[in-house]
């Protein structure tokens, strides 16, 4: 049986694929122009830390402004608790230390053993959207199992995860305030999924940016009108209220982003925003 497409249909699909790729080609050309930087062993650390701090800064500003402005204070999930400069500085110092002393050696070894090749052609937009979504869902599942295990096994909690629960009321800079084991574990989950899916380097970068942003938003301590959980319908996404409640109560809401695993395992607690 001949399963080949008619010439007209083949041309249509070829044109559609080309159009979807052109959506991101200009962006990829700008990124690929920085090839020496991107292929250097320093890029992953600079990329990760710069993105992390860039996403934290608006929430840091909000923390200082909302103390004085009641119109902003109403969006604070725990308005009775505000981070001080003395609480923020150790988080920043620890994050810098982890990036320099832990993440850089790991990314250096990766650079040495598996040099990056930058393709000329950008990925198609539908492919990027699909793969980023799949990477997020995989990371959400992996983190849920890891997180549940580290709460259910007392030794794991006390030895590795307790550091992250120092602050009952979260703020943006607590996102990466964690033990070395936790940082490396979650970093491994984030890195392995695009590799398993064979993602284009641009798709991988977009996933990392989305993942870092969502993690920071989760720990921000704010429920804003444009927060991600308000944009995703049917309560499928928990967001900051979901995760803030986990830090407050400890025994529920283990998934970082979506709510389906907590609902399936009976560990879901409804936040006031749901």
PDB file of C-alpha atoms in Angstrom:
ATOM      1  CA  UNK A   1       0.000   0.000   0.000  1.00  0.00           C
ATOM      2  CA  UNK A   2       1.361   3.413  -0.966  1.00  0.00           C
ATOM      3  CA  UNK A   3       1.190   5.688   2.079  1.00  0.00           C
ATOM      4  CA  UNK A   4       2.972   8.651   0.479  1.00  0.00           C
ATOM      5  CA  UNK A   5       1.205  12.022   0.507  1.00  0.00           C
ATOM      6  CA  UNK A   6      -0.033  13.667  -2.681  1.00  0.00           C
ATOM      7  CA  UNK A   7       2.314  16.356  -3.993  1.00  0.00           C
ATOM      8  CA  UNK A   8      -0.067  19.131  -2.948  1.00  0.00           C
ATOM      9  CA  UNK A   9      -0.439  17.824   0.610  1.00  0.00           C
ATOM     10  CA  UNK A  10       3.307  17.251   0.908  1.00  0.00           C
ATOM     11  CA  UNK A  11       3.976  20.815  -0.208  1.00  0.00           C
ATOM     12  CA  UNK A  12       1.405  22.081   2.320  1.00  0.00           C
ATOM     13  CA  UNK A  13       3.018  20.227   5.239  1.00  0.00           C
ATOM     14  CA  UNK A  14       6.491  21.325   4.099  1.00  0.00           C
ATOM     15  CA  UNK A  15       5.346  24.954   3.939  1.00  0.00           C
ATOM     16  CA  UNK A  16       3.656  24.659   7.358  1.00  0.00           C
ATOM     17  CA  UNK A  17       6.776  23.186   8.916  1.00  0.00           C
ATOM     18  CA  UNK A  18       8.913  25.930   7.378  1.00  0.00           C
ATOM     19  CA  UNK A  19       6.523  28.621   8.633  1.00  0.00           C
ATOM     20  CA  UNK A  20       6.605  27.221  12.184  1.00  0.00           C
ATOM     21  CA  UNK A  21      10.398  27.124  12.118  1.00  0.00           C
ATOM     22  CA  UNK A  22      10.666  30.681  10.808  1.00  0.00           C
ATOM     23  CA  UNK A  23       8.776  31.843  13.914  1.00  0.00           C
ATOM     24  CA  UNK A  24      11.849  31.047  16.007  1.00  0.00           C
ATOM     25  CA  UNK A  25      14.643  31.261  13.428  1.00  0.00           C
ATOM     26  CA  UNK A  26      15.413  34.931  14.091  1.00  0.00           C
ATOM     27  CA  UNK A  27      15.569  34.265  17.817  1.00  0.00           C
ATOM     28  CA  UNK A  28      17.805  31.240  17.299  1.00  0.00           C
ATOM     29  CA  UNK A  29      20.084  33.231  14.954  1.00  0.00           C
ATOM     30  CA  UNK A  30      20.567  35.821  17.731  1.00  0.00           C
ATOM     31  CA  UNK A  31      21.339  33.091  20.259  1.00  0.00           C
ATOM     32  CA  UNK A  32      23.638  31.158  17.921  1.00  0.00           C
ATOM     33  CA  UNK A  33      25.589  34.358  17.193  1.00  0.00           C
ATOM     34  CA  UNK A  34      26.904  34.031  20.764  1.00  0.00           C
ATOM     35  CA  UNK A  35      28.215  30.526  20.008  1.00  0.00           C
ATOM     36  CA  UNK A  36      31.626  30.954  21.734  1.00  0.00           C
ATOM     37  CA  UNK A  37      29.883  31.985  24.976  1.00  0.00           C
ATOM     38  CA  UNK A  38      27.183  29.309  24.740  1.00  0.00           C
ATOM     39  CA  UNK A  39      29.720  26.556  24.111  1.00  0.00           C
ATOM     40  CA  UNK A  40      31.971  27.676  26.972  1.00  0.00           C
ATOM     41  CA  UNK A  41      31.904  25.823  30.331  1.00  0.00           C
ATOM     42  CA  UNK A  42      30.885  29.073  32.059  1.00  0.00           C
ATOM     43  CA  UNK A  43      27.617  29.567  30.175  1.00  0.00           C
ATOM     44  CA  UNK A  44      25.341  27.165  32.139  1.00  0.00           C
ATOM     45  CA  UNK A  45      26.313  28.760  35.464  1.00  0.00           C
ATOM     46  CA  UNK A  46      25.947  32.327  34.146  1.00  0.00           C
ATOM     47  CA  UNK A  47      22.652  31.449  32.451  1.00  0.00           C
ATOM     48  CA  UNK A  48      21.206  29.743  35.533  1.00  0.00           C
ATOM     49  CA  UNK A  49      22.257  32.344  38.086  1.00  0.00           C
ATOM     50  CA  UNK A  50      21.359  35.354  35.906  1.00  0.00           C
ATOM     51  CA  UNK A  51      17.912  33.951  35.121  1.00  0.00           C
ATOM     52  CA  UNK A  52      17.322  33.061  38.774  1.00  0.00           C
ATOM     53  CA  UNK A  53      18.234  36.514  40.083  1.00  0.00           C
ATOM     54  CA  UNK A  54      16.319  38.250  37.279  1.00  0.00           C
ATOM     55  CA  UNK A  55      13.138  36.366  38.218  1.00  0.00           C
ATOM     56  CA  UNK A  56      13.710  36.977  41.946  1.00  0.00           C
ATOM     57  CA  UNK A  57      14.305  40.738  41.693  1.00  0.00           C
ATOM     58  CA  UNK A  58      10.684  41.805  41.013  1.00  0.00           C
ATOM     59  CA  UNK A  59       9.511  39.830  44.050  1.00  0.00           C
ATOM     60  CA  UNK A  60      12.318  41.262  46.195  1.00  0.00           C
ATOM     61  CA  UNK A  61      11.166  44.752  45.201  1.00  0.00           C
ATOM     62  CA  UNK A  62       7.588  43.722  45.963  1.00  0.00           C
ATOM     63  CA  UNK A  63       8.620  42.527  49.441  1.00  0.00           C
ATOM     64  CA  UNK A  64      10.028  45.948  50.315  1.00  0.00           C
ATOM     65  CA  UNK A  65       7.262  47.958  48.636  1.00  0.00           C
ATOM     66  CA  UNK A  66       4.284  46.002  49.962  1.00  0.00           C
ATOM     67  CA  UNK A  67       5.294  46.690  53.573  1.00  0.00           C
ATOM     68  CA  UNK A  68       4.454  50.342  52.954  1.00  0.00           C
ATOM     69  CA  UNK A  69       1.715  50.025  50.331  1.00  0.00           C
ATOM     70  CA  UNK A  70      -1.569  48.374  51.461  1.00  0.00           C
ATOM     71  CA  UNK A  71      -2.702  47.939  47.837  1.00  0.00           C
ATOM     72  CA  UNK A  72       0.210  45.565  47.293  1.00  0.00           C
ATOM     73  CA  UNK A  73       0.064  43.957  50.737  1.00  0.00           C
ATOM     74  CA  UNK A  74      -3.291  42.340  49.957  1.00  0.00           C
ATOM     75  CA  UNK A  75      -1.537  40.019  47.485  1.00  0.00           C
ATOM     76  CA  UNK A  76       0.815  38.591  50.130  1.00  0.00           C
ATOM     77  CA  UNK A  77      -0.235  35.044  51.009  1.00  0.00           C
ATOM     78  CA  UNK A  78       1.038  35.399  54.589  1.00  0.00           C
ATOM     79  CA  UNK A  79       0.780  39.175  55.156  1.00  0.00           C
ATOM     80  CA  UNK A  80       1.919  38.853  58.765  1.00  0.00           C
ATOM     81  CA  UNK A  81       5.351  37.598  57.614  1.00  0.00           C
ATOM     82  CA  UNK A  82       7.816  39.617  55.568  1.00  0.00           C
ATOM     83  CA  UNK A  83      11.429  38.695  54.746  1.00  0.00           C
ATOM     84  CA  UNK A  84      14.119  41.003  56.076  1.00  0.00           C
ATOM     85  CA  UNK A  85      17.428  41.873  54.468  1.00  0.00           C
ATOM     86  CA  UNK A  86      19.056  39.660  57.095  1.00  0.00           C
ATOM     87  CA  UNK A  87      16.993  36.722  55.792  1.00  0.00           C
ATOM     88  CA  UNK A  88      17.638  37.460  52.115  1.00  0.00           C
ATOM     89  CA  UNK A  89      21.428  37.891  52.209  1.00  0.00           C
ATOM     90  CA  UNK A  90      22.222  34.325  53.432  1.00  0.00           C
ATOM     91  CA  UNK A  91      20.017  32.959  50.634  1.00  0.00           C
ATOM     92  CA  UNK A  92      21.952  34.944  48.018  1.00  0.00           C
ATOM     93  CA  UNK A  93      25.331  33.956  49.488  1.00  0.00           C
ATOM     94  CA  UNK A  94      24.352  30.285  49.525  1.00  0.00           C
ATOM     95  CA  UNK A  95      23.105  30.465  45.937  1.00  0.00           C
ATOM     96  CA  UNK A  96      26.374  32.051  44.741  1.00  0.00           C
ATOM     97  CA  UNK A  97      28.372  29.431  46.648  1.00  0.00           C
ATOM     98  CA  UNK A  98      26.369  26.562  45.171  1.00  0.00           C
ATOM     99  CA  UNK A  99      26.686  27.897  41.622  1.00  0.00           C
ATOM    100  CA  UNK A 100      30.449  28.406  41.900  1.00  0.00           C
ATOM    101  CA  UNK A 101      31.438  25.378  43.975  1.00  0.00           C
ATOM    102  CA  UNK A 102      28.885  22.785  42.803  1.00  0.00           C
ATOM    103  CA  UNK A 103      27.092  23.656  39.577  1.00  0.00           C
ATOM    104  CA  UNK A 104      30.204  24.912  37.778  1.00  0.00           C
ATOM    105  CA  UNK A 105      32.284  21.728  38.347  1.00  0.00           C
ATOM    106  CA  UNK A 106      29.370  19.576  37.162  1.00  0.00           C
ATOM    107  CA  UNK A 107      28.764  21.668  34.037  1.00  0.00           C
ATOM    108  CA  UNK A 108      32.524  21.768  33.364  1.00  0.00           C
ATOM    109  CA  UNK A 109      32.652  17.967  33.323  1.00  0.00           C
ATOM    110  CA  UNK A 110      29.606  17.913  31.040  1.00  0.00           C
ATOM    111  CA  UNK A 111      31.322  20.422  28.728  1.00  0.00           C
ATOM    112  CA  UNK A 112      34.478  18.291  28.680  1.00  0.00           C
ATOM    113  CA  UNK A 113      32.770  14.959  27.984  1.00  0.00           C
ATOM    114  CA  UNK A 114      29.884  16.099  25.790  1.00  0.00           C
ATOM    115  CA  UNK A 115      30.637  19.291  23.830  1.00  0.00           C
ATOM    116  CA  UNK A 116      27.556  21.114  22.572  1.00  0.00           C
ATOM    117  CA  UNK A 117      26.830  21.367  18.843  1.00  0.00           C
ATOM    118  CA  UNK A 118      24.592  24.194  17.704  1.00  0.00           C
ATOM    119  CA  UNK A 119      22.352  23.338  14.725  1.00  0.00           C
ATOM    120  CA  UNK A 120      21.749  25.958  12.062  1.00  0.00           C
ATOM    121  CA  UNK A 121      17.979  25.458  11.883  1.00  0.00           C
ATOM    122  CA  UNK A 122      15.650  26.509  14.706  1.00  0.00           C
ATOM    123  CA  UNK A 123      13.032  24.105  16.077  1.00  0.00           C
ATOM    124  CA  UNK A 124       9.392  24.423  15.023  1.00  0.00           C
ATOM    125  CA  UNK A 125       7.192  26.363  17.440  1.00  0.00           C
ATOM    126  CA  UNK A 126       4.665  23.501  18.017  1.00  0.00           C
ATOM    127  CA  UNK A 127       7.596  21.171  18.748  1.00  0.00           C
ATOM    128  CA  UNK A 128       8.993  23.613  21.315  1.00  0.00           C
ATOM    129  CA  UNK A 129       5.639  24.059  23.045  1.00  0.00           C
ATOM    130  CA  UNK A 130       5.012  20.311  23.171  1.00  0.00           C
ATOM    131  CA  UNK A 131       8.480  19.384  24.432  1.00  0.00           C
ATOM    132  CA  UNK A 132       8.582  22.139  27.061  1.00  0.00           C
ATOM    133  CA  UNK A 133       5.181  20.966  28.339  1.00  0.00           C
ATOM    134  CA  UNK A 134       6.327  17.333  28.443  1.00  0.00           C
ATOM    135  CA  UNK A 135       9.550  18.328  30.241  1.00  0.00           C
ATOM    136  CA  UNK A 136       7.515  20.234  32.840  1.00  0.00           C
ATOM    137  CA  UNK A 137       5.158  17.309  33.378  1.00  0.00           C
ATOM    138  CA  UNK A 138       8.084  14.885  33.750  1.00  0.00           C
ATOM    139  CA  UNK A 139       9.884  17.198  36.171  1.00  0.00           C
ATOM    140  CA  UNK A 140       6.678  17.649  38.159  1.00  0.00           C
ATOM    141  CA  UNK A 141       6.281  13.869  38.477  1.00  0.00           C
ATOM    142  CA  UNK A 142       9.944  13.282  39.402  1.00  0.00           C
ATOM    143  CA  UNK A 143       9.941  16.069  41.972  1.00  0.00           C
ATOM    144  CA  UNK A 144       6.648  14.827  43.446  1.00  0.00           C
ATOM    145  CA  UNK A 145       8.076  11.333  44.082  1.00  0.00           C
ATOM    146  CA  UNK A 146      11.393  12.735  45.380  1.00  0.00           C
ATOM    147  CA  UNK A 147       9.594  15.239  47.615  1.00  0.00           C
ATOM    148  CA  UNK A 148       7.097  12.736  49.015  1.00  0.00           C
ATOM    149  CA  UNK A 149       9.886  10.279  49.801  1.00  0.00           C
ATOM    150  CA  UNK A 150      11.936  12.939  51.602  1.00  0.00           C
ATOM    151  CA  UNK A 151       8.961  13.828  53.787  1.00  0.00           C
ATOM    152  CA  UNK A 152       7.893  10.250  54.513  1.00  0.00           C
ATOM    153  CA  UNK A 153      11.373   8.998  55.474  1.00  0.00           C
ATOM    154  CA  UNK A 154      12.491  10.948  58.591  1.00  0.00           C
ATOM    155  CA  UNK A 155      16.210  10.375  57.942  1.00  0.00           C
ATOM    156  CA  UNK A 156      15.966  11.809  54.422  1.00  0.00           C
ATOM    157  CA  UNK A 157      14.020  14.816  55.665  1.00  0.00           C
ATOM    158  CA  UNK A 158      16.416  15.629  58.532  1.00  0.00           C
ATOM    159  CA  UNK A 159      19.552  14.966  56.509  1.00  0.00           C
ATOM    160  CA  UNK A 160      18.683  16.592  53.170  1.00  0.00           C
ATOM    161  CA  UNK A 161      15.337  18.378  52.910  1.00  0.00           C
ATOM    162  CA  UNK A 162      14.977  20.149  56.263  1.00  0.00           C
ATOM    163  CA  UNK A 163      17.236  23.001  55.118  1.00  0.00           C
ATOM    164  CA  UNK A 164      14.679  24.042  52.517  1.00  0.00           C
ATOM    165  CA  UNK A 165      11.960  24.200  55.177  1.00  0.00           C
ATOM    166  CA  UNK A 166      13.797  26.682  57.370  1.00  0.00           C
ATOM    167  CA  UNK A 167      11.328  29.368  56.269  1.00  0.00           C
ATOM    168  CA  UNK A 168       7.648  28.602  56.936  1.00  0.00           C
ATOM    169  CA  UNK A 169       6.663  31.726  54.995  1.00  0.00           C
ATOM    170  CA  UNK A 170       8.388  31.554  51.629  1.00  0.00           C
ATOM    171  CA  UNK A 171       9.928  34.400  49.645  1.00  0.00           C
ATOM    172  CA  UNK A 172      11.542  34.304  46.205  1.00  0.00           C
ATOM    173  CA  UNK A 173      15.110  33.779  47.378  1.00  0.00           C
ATOM    174  CA  UNK A 174      14.163  30.652  49.334  1.00  0.00           C
ATOM    175  CA  UNK A 175      13.664  28.864  46.004  1.00  0.00           C
ATOM    176  CA  UNK A 176      17.252  27.628  45.902  1.00  0.00           C
ATOM    177  CA  UNK A 177      17.883  27.673  49.640  1.00  0.00           C
ATOM    178  CA  UNK A 178      18.504  23.946  49.960  1.00  0.00           C
ATOM    179  CA  UNK A 179      21.037  21.243  50.702  1.00  0.00           C
ATOM    180  CA  UNK A 180      23.665  20.169  48.186  1.00  0.00           C
ATOM    181  CA  UNK A 181      21.877  16.836  47.622  1.00  0.00           C
ATOM    182  CA  UNK A 182      18.560  18.548  46.906  1.00  0.00           C
ATOM    183  CA  UNK A 183      20.143  21.047  44.537  1.00  0.00           C
ATOM    184  CA  UNK A 184      21.968  18.353  42.567  1.00  0.00           C
ATOM    185  CA  UNK A 185      18.952  15.997  42.521  1.00  0.00           C
ATOM    186  CA  UNK A 186      16.546  18.572  41.146  1.00  0.00           C
ATOM    187  CA  UNK A 187      19.187  19.892  38.767  1.00  0.00           C
ATOM    188  CA  UNK A 188      19.618  16.358  37.438  1.00  0.00           C
ATOM    189  CA  UNK A 189      15.857  15.988  36.879  1.00  0.00           C
ATOM    190  CA  UNK A 190      15.731  19.310  35.039  1.00  0.00           C
ATOM    191  CA  UNK A 191      18.735  18.451  32.840  1.00  0.00           C
ATOM    192  CA  UNK A 192      17.917  14.829  31.980  1.00  0.00           C
ATOM    193  CA  UNK A 193      14.415  15.344  30.573  1.00  0.00           C
ATOM    194  CA  UNK A 194      15.377  17.539  27.564  1.00  0.00           C
ATOM    195  CA  UNK A 195      18.220  15.092  26.897  1.00  0.00           C
ATOM    196  CA  UNK A 196      15.858  12.099  26.902  1.00  0.00           C
ATOM    197  CA  UNK A 197      13.473  13.894  24.543  1.00  0.00           C
ATOM    198  CA  UNK A 198      16.276  14.953  22.213  1.00  0.00           C
ATOM    199  CA  UNK A 199      15.348  18.618  22.527  1.00  0.00           C
ATOM    200  CA  UNK A 200      16.887  21.331  20.389  1.00  0.00           C
ATOM    201  CA  UNK A 201      19.271  23.589  22.414  1.00  0.00           C
ATOM    202  CA  UNK A 202      16.797  26.473  22.093  1.00  0.00           C
ATOM    203  CA  UNK A 203      13.988  24.282  23.457  1.00  0.00           C
ATOM    204  CA  UNK A 204      16.267  23.265  26.315  1.00  0.00           C
ATOM    205  CA  UNK A 205      17.012  26.909  27.164  1.00  0.00           C
ATOM    206  CA  UNK A 206      13.323  27.841  27.049  1.00  0.00           C
ATOM    207  CA  UNK A 207      12.473  24.930  29.350  1.00  0.00           C
ATOM    208  CA  UNK A 208      15.161  25.964  31.841  1.00  0.00           C
ATOM    209  CA  UNK A 209      13.851  29.547  31.833  1.00  0.00           C
ATOM    210  CA  UNK A 210      10.240  28.425  32.322  1.00  0.00           C
ATOM    211  CA  UNK A 211      11.248  25.976  35.053  1.00  0.00           C
ATOM    212  CA  UNK A 212      13.302  28.570  36.944  1.00  0.00           C
ATOM    213  CA  UNK A 213      10.504  31.151  36.680  1.00  0.00           C
ATOM    214  CA  UNK A 214       7.821  28.745  37.891  1.00  0.00           C
ATOM    215  CA  UNK A 215      10.018  27.648  40.815  1.00  0.00           C
ATOM    216  CA  UNK A 216      10.602  31.269  41.849  1.00  0.00           C
ATOM    217  CA  UNK A 217       6.904  32.079  41.477  1.00  0.00           C
ATOM    218  CA  UNK A 218       6.069  29.043  43.622  1.00  0.00           C
ATOM    219  CA  UNK A 219       8.198  30.418  46.448  1.00  0.00           C
ATOM    220  CA  UNK A 220       7.382  34.099  45.918  1.00  0.00           C
ATOM    221  CA  UNK A 221       4.762  34.260  48.687  1.00  0.00           C
ATOM    222  CA  UNK A 222       2.414  36.272  46.452  1.00  0.00           C
ATOM    223  CA  UNK A 223      -0.908  35.452  44.821  1.00  0.00           C
ATOM    224  CA  UNK A 224      -1.075  38.063  42.058  1.00  0.00           C
ATOM    225  CA  UNK A 225      -3.951  38.538  39.570  1.00  0.00           C
ATOM    226  CA  UNK A 226      -1.698  37.287  36.738  1.00  0.00           C
ATOM    227  CA  UNK A 227      -0.171  34.383  38.664  1.00  0.00           C
ATOM    228  CA  UNK A 228       0.197  31.192  36.631  1.00  0.00           C
ATOM    229  CA  UNK A 229      -2.330  29.196  38.650  1.00  0.00           C
ATOM    230  CA  UNK A 230      -4.999  31.776  37.715  1.00  0.00           C
ATOM    231  CA  UNK A 231      -4.218  31.394  34.001  1.00  0.00           C
ATOM    232  CA  UNK A 232      -4.426  27.585  33.928  1.00  0.00           C
ATOM    233  CA  UNK A 233      -8.083  26.437  34.106  1.00  0.00           C
ATOM    234  CA  UNK A 234      -9.839  23.781  36.204  1.00  0.00           C
ATOM    235  CA  UNK A 235      -7.428  24.018  39.152  1.00  0.00           C
ATOM    236  CA  UNK A 236      -4.850  21.911  37.287  1.00  0.00           C
ATOM    237  CA  UNK A 237      -2.004  24.143  38.406  1.00  0.00           C
ATOM    238  CA  UNK A 238      -1.357  24.919  42.069  1.00  0.00           C
ATOM    239  CA  UNK A 239       1.139  27.769  41.932  1.00  0.00           C
ATOM    240  CA  UNK A 240       2.319  29.881  44.860  1.00  0.00           C
ATOM    241  CA  UNK A 241      -0.721  29.311  47.156  1.00  0.00           C
ATOM    242  CA  UNK A 242      -0.386  25.542  46.684  1.00  0.00           C
ATOM    243  CA  UNK A 243       3.322  25.478  47.535  1.00  0.00           C
ATOM    244  CA  UNK A 244       3.129  28.109  50.268  1.00  0.00           C
ATOM    245  CA  UNK A 245       0.615  25.871  52.039  1.00  0.00           C
ATOM    246  CA  UNK A 246       3.103  23.007  51.824  1.00  0.00           C
ATOM    247  CA  UNK A 247       5.732  25.072  53.658  1.00  0.00           C
ATOM    248  CA  UNK A 248       3.131  26.061  56.232  1.00  0.00           C
ATOM    249  CA  UNK A 249       1.581  22.631  56.839  1.00  0.00           C
ATOM    250  CA  UNK A 250       4.438  20.264  55.743  1.00  0.00           C
ATOM    251  CA  UNK A 251       2.198  17.212  55.101  1.00  0.00           C
ATOM    252  CA  UNK A 252       0.488  17.997  51.791  1.00  0.00           C
ATOM    253  CA  UNK A 253       0.945  19.533  48.317  1.00  0.00           C
ATOM    254  CA  UNK A 254       4.194  17.809  47.375  1.00  0.00           C
ATOM    255  CA  UNK A 255       4.069  18.417  43.621  1.00  0.00           C
ATOM    256  CA  UNK A 256       5.809  21.653  42.630  1.00  0.00           C
ATOM    257  CA  UNK A 257       3.471  22.807  39.878  1.00  0.00           C
ATOM    258  CA  UNK A 258       0.462  20.724  38.913  1.00  0.00           C
ATOM    259  CA  UNK A 259      -2.162  19.318  41.270  1.00  0.00           C
ATOM    260  CA  UNK A 260      -3.067  15.952  39.703  1.00  0.00           C
ATOM    261  CA  UNK A 261      -0.461  13.836  41.547  1.00  0.00           C
ATOM    262  CA  UNK A 262      -1.407  15.218  44.955  1.00  0.00           C
ATOM    263  CA  UNK A 263      -5.079  14.614  44.195  1.00  0.00           C
ATOM    264  CA  UNK A 264      -4.362  11.073  43.011  1.00  0.00           C
ATOM    265  CA  UNK A 265      -2.271  10.194  46.098  1.00  0.00           C
ATOM    266  CA  UNK A 266      -4.582  11.950  48.560  1.00  0.00           C
ATOM    267  CA  UNK A 267      -1.983  14.542  49.571  1.00  0.00           C
ATOM    268  CA  UNK A 268      -3.800  17.571  48.134  1.00  0.00           C
ATOM    269  CA  UNK A 269      -4.858  20.404  50.411  1.00  0.00           C
ATOM    270  CA  UNK A 270      -6.967  23.130  48.877  1.00  0.00           C
ATOM    271  CA  UNK A 271      -5.607  26.633  49.246  1.00  0.00           C
ATOM    272  CA  UNK A 272      -7.793  29.697  49.715  1.00  0.00           C
ATOM    273  CA  UNK A 273      -7.143  30.707  46.103  1.00  0.00           C
ATOM    274  CA  UNK A 274      -8.479  27.458  44.574  1.00  0.00           C
TER     275      UNK A 274
END
